[in-house]
Coordinates of C-alpha atoms and ligand atoms in Angstrom, one line a residue:
M1 CA -26.6 -1.0 -14.6
D2 CA -29.3 -1.7 -12.1
D3 CA -31.7 -0.7 -14.4
L4 CA -30.5 -3.0 -16.8
G5 CA -30.1 -5.9 -14.3
H6 CA -34.0 -5.8 -13.4
A7 CA -35.2 -4.9 -16.2
L8 CA -34.1 -7.4 -17.5
A9 CA -35.0 -10.0 -15.2
S10 CA -38.8 -8.8 -14.7
G11 CA -39.2 -7.1 -18.0
G12 CA -40.8 -9.2 -19.7
A13 CA -41.6 -9.2 -23.7
Q14 CA -42.1 -5.5 -23.6
V15 CA -38.8 -4.9 -22.5
K16 CA -36.6 -3.3 -25.1
M17 CA -33.5 -4.6 -24.1
L18 CA -30.5 -2.2 -26.7
G19 CA -28.6 -1.1 -23.2
G20 CA -26.6 -4.2 -22.6
G21 CA -23.5 -5.3 -24.2
Q22 CA -24.9 -9.0 -24.6
P23 CA -23.0 -10.7 -27.5
A24 CA -25.3 -12.3 -29.9
R25 CA -26.2 -15.7 -30.0
I26 CA -24.4 -17.3 -33.0
P27 CA -26.0 -20.6 -34.6
A28 CA -22.8 -21.4 -36.0
M29 CA -20.7 -21.0 -33.3
N30 CA -23.2 -22.3 -30.8
A31 CA -21.7 -26.0 -33.3
V32 CA -18.9 -25.3 -32.0
W33 CA -19.0 -24.8 -28.5
E34 CA -21.4 -28.0 -28.2
Q35 CA -18.6 -30.5 -30.3
R36 CA -16.0 -29.9 -27.6
L37 CA -18.0 -30.0 -24.5
A38 CA -18.7 -33.2 -26.0
E39 CA -15.4 -33.2 -27.3
L40 CA -14.3 -32.9 -23.6
T41 CA -16.8 -35.5 -22.2
A42 CA -15.7 -38.4 -24.7
E43 CA -12.0 -38.0 -24.5
A44 CA -10.2 -39.2 -20.7
G45 CA -9.7 -36.0 -19.0
G46 CA -11.2 -34.1 -20.8
L47 CA -13.3 -33.4 -18.5
E48 CA -11.0 -32.9 -15.5
R49 CA -8.6 -30.4 -17.0
A50 CA -12.2 -28.6 -17.2
L51 CA -13.6 -29.1 -14.4
S52 CA -11.0 -30.6 -11.5
V53 CA -8.2 -28.2 -11.6
Y54 CA -7.1 -25.8 -9.4
D55 CA -4.4 -24.6 -12.7
P56 CA -1.7 -22.5 -11.9
P57 CA -2.0 -18.8 -11.6
R58 CA -1.1 -17.9 -14.5
G59 CA -2.9 -20.2 -16.4
N60 CA -2.7 -23.1 -18.0
P61 CA 1.0 -24.1 -19.1
R62 CA -0.7 -25.7 -22.6
F63 CA -2.3 -22.8 -23.5
L64 CA -0.3 -20.4 -22.9
A65 CA 2.1 -21.5 -25.5
A66 CA -0.4 -21.7 -27.7
I67 CA -1.9 -18.3 -27.3
A68 CA 2.0 -17.6 -28.1
G69 CA 2.4 -19.8 -30.4
L70 CA -0.6 -18.5 -32.2
F71 CA 1.1 -14.6 -32.5
R72 CA 4.3 -15.5 -33.6
D73 CA 3.3 -17.3 -36.4
T74 CA 0.5 -15.2 -37.4
F75 CA 1.7 -11.8 -36.8
G76 CA 6.5 -12.3 -36.3
W77 CA 5.3 -10.9 -32.9
D78 CA 8.5 -11.6 -31.0
I79 CA 6.6 -13.2 -28.0
G80 CA 6.7 -16.8 -25.9
P81 CA 4.1 -18.5 -22.7
D82 CA 5.7 -15.5 -20.1
H83 CA 3.7 -13.2 -22.2
I84 CA 0.7 -14.3 -22.2
A85 CA -1.0 -14.6 -18.5
I86 CA -5.0 -15.6 -18.1
T87 CA -7.4 -13.1 -16.1
P88 CA -11.1 -13.8 -14.8
G89 CA -12.7 -11.9 -18.4
G90 CA -10.8 -8.8 -20.0
Q91 CA -12.6 -6.7 -18.0
T92 CA -10.9 -8.4 -14.1
A93 CA -7.8 -8.0 -16.6
C94 CA -7.9 -4.0 -16.8
F95 CA -8.5 -3.5 -13.4
F96 CA -5.3 -5.1 -12.4
L97 CA -3.7 -3.9 -15.0
F98 CA -5.2 -0.2 -14.1
N99 CA -3.7 -0.6 -10.1
L100 CA -1.2 -2.2 -10.9
L101 CA 0.1 0.5 -13.0
A102 CA -1.9 3.5 -11.1
G103 CA -3.4 5.8 -8.2
R104 CA -1.2 6.0 -4.9
M105 CA 2.4 5.1 -5.4
P106 CA 4.2 2.9 -2.2
D107 CA 5.5 6.0 -1.9
G108 CA 2.5 7.4 -0.7
E109 CA 0.6 10.4 -1.9
R110 CA 2.3 10.4 -5.6
R111 CA -1.0 9.3 -7.7
Q112 CA -0.6 8.5 -10.8
K113 CA -3.2 8.3 -13.7
I114 CA -4.2 6.2 -17.0
L115 CA -4.1 8.8 -20.5
L116 CA -7.7 7.8 -22.0
P117 CA -6.3 10.0 -26.0
L118 CA -9.5 9.2 -26.6
I119 CA -13.0 9.9 -24.7
P120 CA -15.9 8.4 -24.8
E121 CA -14.6 5.4 -23.7
Y122 CA -15.3 2.2 -22.1
I123 CA -17.8 2.5 -19.7
G124 CA -16.8 -0.4 -17.7
Y125 CA -13.5 1.5 -16.3
A126 CA -15.2 4.3 -15.4
N127 CA -15.4 3.4 -11.3
Q128 CA -11.9 1.0 -11.0
G129 CA -9.7 3.1 -9.4
I130 CA -9.4 1.4 -6.0
D131 CA -7.8 4.5 -5.5
G132 CA -10.3 7.6 -6.6
E133 CA -10.2 8.8 -9.9
L134 CA -7.5 7.1 -12.0
F135 CA -7.9 8.4 -15.2
H136 CA -7.4 11.7 -17.6
A137 CA -8.9 11.6 -21.0
I138 CA -8.9 13.6 -23.3
P139 CA -12.2 15.5 -26.1
P140 CA -11.3 14.0 -29.3
L141 CA -11.7 16.0 -32.6
I142 CA -15.0 15.1 -34.7
E143 CA -14.9 14.4 -38.8
K144 CA -17.8 14.3 -39.9
T145 CA -17.4 11.5 -43.0
G146 CA -20.8 11.4 -44.3
P147 CA -24.8 12.7 -44.1
H148 CA -25.6 11.8 -41.1
E149 CA -21.9 10.4 -40.1
F150 CA -18.8 11.2 -38.2
K151 CA -16.2 10.0 -37.2
Y152 CA -14.0 10.8 -33.1
R153 CA -10.3 11.0 -34.2
V154 CA -6.8 11.2 -31.8
D155 CA -6.4 15.1 -30.9
F156 CA -2.8 14.3 -31.2
D157 CA -2.3 18.6 -30.7
R158 CA -3.7 18.4 -26.6
L159 CA -1.9 14.9 -26.1
E160 CA 0.4 15.3 -23.5
I161 CA 2.3 13.1 -21.5
T162 CA 2.9 14.3 -17.9
P163 CA 5.0 12.8 -14.8
D164 CA 2.0 11.5 -13.8
I165 CA 1.0 9.7 -16.3
A166 CA 1.2 5.5 -15.8
A167 CA 1.0 4.6 -18.7
I168 CA -1.9 5.5 -22.7
C169 CA -5.2 3.4 -22.4
V170 CA -7.3 2.6 -25.9
S171 CA -10.4 -0.2 -26.5
R172 CA -9.6 -0.8 -30.6
P173 CA -12.6 -1.7 -31.1
T174 CA -13.7 1.2 -28.8
N175 CA -16.9 0.8 -27.0
P176 CA -19.0 2.5 -26.8
T177 CA -18.6 4.0 -30.4
G178 CA -17.6 1.2 -32.8
N179 CA -14.2 4.0 -34.1
V180 CA -11.1 1.3 -34.6
L181 CA -8.5 3.8 -33.9
T182 CA -6.1 3.8 -37.6
D183 CA -3.4 1.5 -38.2
E184 CA -1.4 5.0 -38.3
E185 CA -2.6 6.7 -34.9
L186 CA -2.2 3.8 -33.3
A187 CA 2.3 4.2 -33.8
R188 CA 2.4 7.8 -32.9
L189 CA 0.0 6.6 -29.1
S190 CA 2.6 3.2 -29.4
A191 CA 6.0 5.9 -29.9
L192 CA 4.3 9.0 -27.5
A193 CA 5.0 5.7 -25.0
H194 CA 7.7 4.4 -25.7
S195 CA 9.2 8.4 -25.3
H196 CA 7.5 8.4 -21.5
D197 CA 8.9 4.7 -20.9
I198 CA 5.2 4.4 -20.2
P199 CA 3.3 1.2 -21.5
L200 CA 1.2 1.6 -24.3
I201 CA -2.8 -0.2 -22.9
I202 CA -5.3 -1.6 -26.0
D203 CA -7.9 -3.5 -25.3
N204 CA -8.9 -6.4 -28.4
A205 CA -12.6 -6.9 -26.3
Y206 CA -13.6 -7.3 -29.8
G207 CA -10.2 -7.1 -31.9
A208 CA -8.4 -8.6 -34.1
P209 CA -7.4 -11.6 -34.8
F210 CA -10.6 -12.8 -32.3
P211 CA -13.5 -11.9 -31.9
G212 CA -12.9 -9.8 -35.0
I213 CA -15.2 -7.7 -34.5
I214 CA -14.1 -5.0 -36.6
F215 CA -14.9 -3.8 -40.3
E216 CA -12.0 -1.6 -41.4
P217 CA -8.3 -3.3 -42.3
A218 CA -6.5 -2.7 -38.7
I219 CA -3.2 -4.5 -38.3
P220 CA -3.2 -6.0 -35.2
F221 CA -0.7 -4.2 -32.9
W222 CA 2.1 -5.1 -30.5
A223 CA 5.3 -3.4 -29.1
P224 CA 7.4 -4.4 -27.1
H225 CA 6.3 -1.7 -24.8
A226 CA 2.5 -3.0 -25.3
I227 CA 0.1 -4.9 -23.6
L228 CA -2.5 -6.0 -25.1
T229 CA -6.0 -7.6 -24.0
Y230 CA -8.6 -10.5 -25.1
S231 CA -11.2 -11.5 -24.2
L232 CA -13.2 -15.0 -24.8
S233 CA -16.7 -13.0 -24.4
K234 CA -17.4 -11.6 -27.7
I235 CA -16.7 -14.8 -29.3
G236 CA -19.0 -15.7 -27.7
L237 CA -18.3 -17.2 -24.3
P238 CA -19.1 -14.9 -22.0
G239 CA -19.7 -16.8 -18.7
T240 CA -16.3 -18.9 -19.3
R241 CA -15.2 -15.8 -17.8
T242 CA -11.6 -15.5 -19.5
G243 CA -9.3 -12.5 -20.7
I244 CA -5.8 -13.7 -22.1
V245 CA -3.3 -10.9 -21.8
I246 CA 0.2 -10.3 -24.0
G247 CA 2.6 -8.0 -21.8
P248 CA 6.3 -7.5 -20.7
P249 CA 7.1 -10.5 -18.8
A250 CA 7.4 -8.5 -15.4
I251 CA 4.0 -6.9 -16.5
I252 CA 2.7 -11.3 -16.4
R253 CA 4.2 -12.7 -13.5
A254 CA 2.7 -9.6 -12.3
L255 CA -0.5 -10.5 -13.6
G256 CA -0.2 -14.1 -12.0
S257 CA 0.6 -12.8 -8.4
L258 CA -2.9 -10.6 -8.7
S259 CA -4.8 -13.7 -10.1
A260 CA -3.4 -15.8 -7.0
I261 CA -3.9 -13.7 -4.6
V262 CA -7.2 -13.1 -5.6
G263 CA -9.0 -15.4 -6.6
L264 CA -5.8 -18.6 -6.5
S265 CA -6.6 -19.5 -10.5
N266 CA -7.6 -19.1 -13.1
P267 CA -11.1 -20.2 -14.7
T268 CA -10.2 -23.3 -16.7
I269 CA -12.9 -24.6 -19.3
G270 CA -12.8 -21.5 -21.7
Q271 CA -9.0 -22.2 -22.1
Q272 CA -9.8 -26.0 -22.7
I273 CA -12.6 -24.9 -25.3
L274 CA -10.6 -23.4 -27.0
L275 CA -6.8 -25.3 -26.7
P276 CA -7.4 -26.7 -30.6
L277 CA -9.2 -23.9 -31.6
V278 CA -6.6 -21.4 -31.1
E279 CA -3.7 -24.8 -31.9
S280 CA -4.5 -25.1 -35.4
G281 CA -5.5 -22.0 -35.3
E282 CA -9.3 -22.1 -36.5
I283 CA -9.9 -19.2 -34.2
L284 CA -9.2 -17.1 -36.5
R285 CA -10.2 -18.4 -39.3
L286 CA -14.0 -19.0 -37.4
S287 CA -13.9 -14.8 -36.4
R288 CA -12.8 -14.0 -40.0
E289 CA -15.7 -16.5 -41.9
V290 CA -18.1 -16.2 -38.7
V291 CA -18.5 -14.3 -36.6
R292 CA -17.0 -10.8 -38.3
P293 CA -19.6 -11.7 -41.4
F294 CA -22.5 -12.2 -38.7
Y295 CA -22.2 -9.0 -36.9
Q296 CA -21.1 -6.5 -40.0
A297 CA -24.5 -7.8 -41.9
K298 CA -25.6 -7.3 -38.2
C299 CA -24.1 -3.7 -38.1
E300 CA -25.5 -2.8 -41.6
R301 CA -29.1 -3.7 -41.1
A302 CA -29.0 -1.7 -37.2
R303 CA -27.8 1.7 -39.3
Q304 CA -30.2 1.3 -41.8
A305 CA -33.4 0.8 -39.0
A306 CA -31.4 3.6 -38.0
R307 CA -31.4 6.0 -41.6
E308 CA -35.5 4.9 -41.4
A309 CA -36.2 5.8 -38.0
F310 CA -34.5 9.2 -37.8
G311 CA -34.8 10.6 -41.5
D312 CA -34.0 13.5 -43.0
D313 CA -36.2 16.3 -41.0
L314 CA -34.0 15.7 -37.6
D315 CA -30.6 16.7 -36.8
W316 CA -29.4 13.5 -35.8
L317 CA -25.7 11.1 -36.6
M318 CA -24.4 8.3 -36.1
H319 CA -20.6 7.3 -35.9
R320 CA -18.8 5.0 -38.7
S321 CA -19.3 1.9 -37.6
E322 CA -15.8 0.5 -38.0
G323 CA -16.4 -2.5 -35.6
A324 CA -18.0 -4.4 -31.7
I325 CA -21.8 -3.8 -31.2
F326 CA -22.9 -0.3 -31.0
L327 CA -24.7 2.5 -32.6
W328 CA -22.9 5.8 -30.6
L329 CA -26.2 8.3 -32.1
W330 CA -25.3 12.1 -31.5
F331 CA -28.1 14.7 -30.9
P332 CA -26.4 17.7 -31.9
G333 CA -28.3 20.6 -29.8
L334 CA -30.0 18.4 -27.9
P335 CA -33.0 20.2 -25.6
I336 CA -32.3 17.7 -22.4
R337 CA -29.6 16.0 -21.6
S338 CA -29.1 11.9 -23.1
H339 CA -29.7 10.9 -18.8
Q340 CA -33.6 12.7 -18.9
L341 CA -34.0 11.3 -22.8
Y342 CA -32.8 7.7 -21.7
E343 CA -36.1 8.2 -18.3
R344 CA -38.6 9.1 -21.0
L345 CA -37.4 5.9 -23.0
K346 CA -37.2 3.4 -20.0
A347 CA -40.3 5.1 -19.1
R348 CA -41.3 3.4 -22.5
G349 CA -39.9 0.1 -22.0
V350 CA -36.7 1.1 -24.0
F351 CA -33.1 1.1 -22.2
V352 CA -30.4 2.3 -23.4
I353 CA -27.0 3.9 -22.1
P354 CA -26.7 7.5 -21.9
G355 CA -24.5 8.7 -22.9
H356 CA -22.7 11.2 -20.4
Y357 CA -21.4 8.0 -18.6
F358 CA -19.0 6.9 -21.6
F359 CA -17.1 11.1 -20.8
F360 CA -15.2 10.4 -17.4
G361 CA -11.8 11.5 -16.7
H362 CA -12.6 14.7 -18.1
D363 CA -14.5 17.0 -16.3
D364 CA -16.0 19.3 -18.6
A365 CA -19.5 20.1 -17.6
Q366 CA -20.3 23.3 -20.2
W367 CA -19.2 20.7 -23.3
A368 CA -22.8 19.8 -24.5
H369 CA -21.6 16.8 -26.7
R370 CA -21.3 14.2 -23.6
H371 CA -25.2 15.3 -23.0
E372 CA -26.2 14.3 -26.6
C373 CA -24.9 11.2 -27.0
I374 CA -26.5 7.8 -26.6
R375 CA -25.4 3.7 -27.3
V376 CA -27.5 1.3 -28.7
S377 CA -26.6 -2.0 -29.0
Y378 CA -27.9 -3.2 -32.3
A379 CA -26.7 -7.3 -30.7
V380 CA -30.6 -7.4 -30.9
D381 CA -32.8 -9.7 -32.9
E382 CA -34.4 -7.1 -35.3
V383 CA -37.2 -6.5 -34.3
T384 CA -36.5 -5.6 -31.0
L385 CA -33.9 -3.0 -32.4
R386 CA -36.7 -1.4 -35.1
D387 CA -39.0 -0.6 -32.3
G388 CA -36.4 0.3 -29.9
L389 CA -35.1 3.0 -33.0
R390 CA -38.8 4.0 -34.0
T391 CA -40.1 5.3 -30.2
I392 CA -36.2 7.0 -30.1
A393 CA -37.1 8.1 -32.5
E394 CA -40.8 9.9 -31.1
E395 CA -38.6 11.1 -28.0
I396 CA -35.8 12.7 -29.7
R397 CA -39.2 14.4 -32.0
A398 CA -41.2 15.5 -28.8
A399 CA -38.4 16.9 -27.1
G400 CA -37.5 18.9 -29.8
V401 CA -34.6 18.5 -31.7
S402 CA -35.5 19.7 -35.7
A403 CA -33.1 19.8 -38.2
V404 CA -32.0 23.3 -38.7
A405 CA -28.4 24.2 -36.9
R406 CA -26.1 21.6 -36.8
P407 CA -23.1 23.2 -35.2
A408 CA -19.9 22.2 -37.0
C409 CA -17.7 19.8 -36.4
S410 CA -14.2 20.3 -34.9
Ligands
PLP1 C1 -13.9 -2.7 -24.2 C2 -14.4 -3.7 -23.5 N1 -13.2 -4.4 -22.9 C3 -13.8 -4.6 -21.3 C4 -14.5 -6.1 -21.4 C5 -14.6 -6.7 -20.8 O1 -15.0 -8.4 -21.1 P1 -15.1 -9.4 -20.6 O2 -14.6 -9.5 -19.0 O3 -16.5 -9.7 -20.9 O4 -14.3 -10.2 -21.2 C6 -15.8 -5.0 -22.5 C7 -17.3 -6.1 -22.5 O5 -18.3 -5.0 -22.7 C8 -16.0 -4.5 -23.2 O6 -16.6 -3.9 -24.3

């Protein structure tokens, strides 16, 4: 992360930043934000609500009611404002939840873990435990789904809920792969969590119904034991630091206490910008008609650019793009480790994220796959992406990857 920050700060035009998780600028969404800011400035008390008050620690009461109403009316979920808490971004929501549920318990010794039923999983979770390693992760099944394409699936045969598991967690769509757990996989995970009386955390940072960067028909999931996290970042408001958690009232009350202790109150501006869009349901239309088509078209162009850059003479695959803003590239038999590939690319001004960082919670160092993947953001402009992909292909060729002997997917 340090490298990426320095590269952005000092790199200039020659840096190809394919590494970060910055959302794209979507002109139609920027116009909505500009209009909302103008409305807040014009309406009586608007600026005060947006900038000049401490809201209650759990969030602005009218916003909490609007969020509960949106999900209740749209999906029939049996929730009210007591099921909702605001946090300073989805990242903080995860930090609060993981450390609330897992880690060292009040009896001093027992270390509870978060089960990740499928890795690779979001790099931002990896170091969130204030009490050391928090995760127990299960490697996926790998299914070949097309020429140069594969998909990870949950390996339910390896999934065991031992007494030290405090919760199950997935991101859907998954950062870094763009995988979307199927409705069936989610239903099985939910049943498993329910039967062991533990929560199922679903991180919807890219998910449905907002921001809706999800290209497969996937039903938004809720159950009384589910904890859902949402974010305003990928719809275009990362600077407002607004996370939304839907969960059982006892967990939500604890999140409110954590917000009070850690930060008194949460950022208000994102909630005030969004409020009328949530109350009218307009946020759903914008996600469906603006954000999703924007990213889907960009994703298709990115996949085409990857096919052109890597061609057929190289042994390479990309994960099926079912959502999120990344290409997840796999070079089976890569003679160097993804970290070395990262260093070679960095020397040429191209920044990606080496894949091994996303395989935390599972310590099989012999598993070659974890060193053969990289994450590339396609939210950047297309010239940068195409140039970057061409450079990656050159380095892959220079490293000696060829079209021979692709290992069988399991
Ligand atoms: C899967 C996932 N969860 C959570 C976050 C955190 O987002 P934020 O804190 O901006 O809401 C991100 C950010 O990229 C993400 O990719």
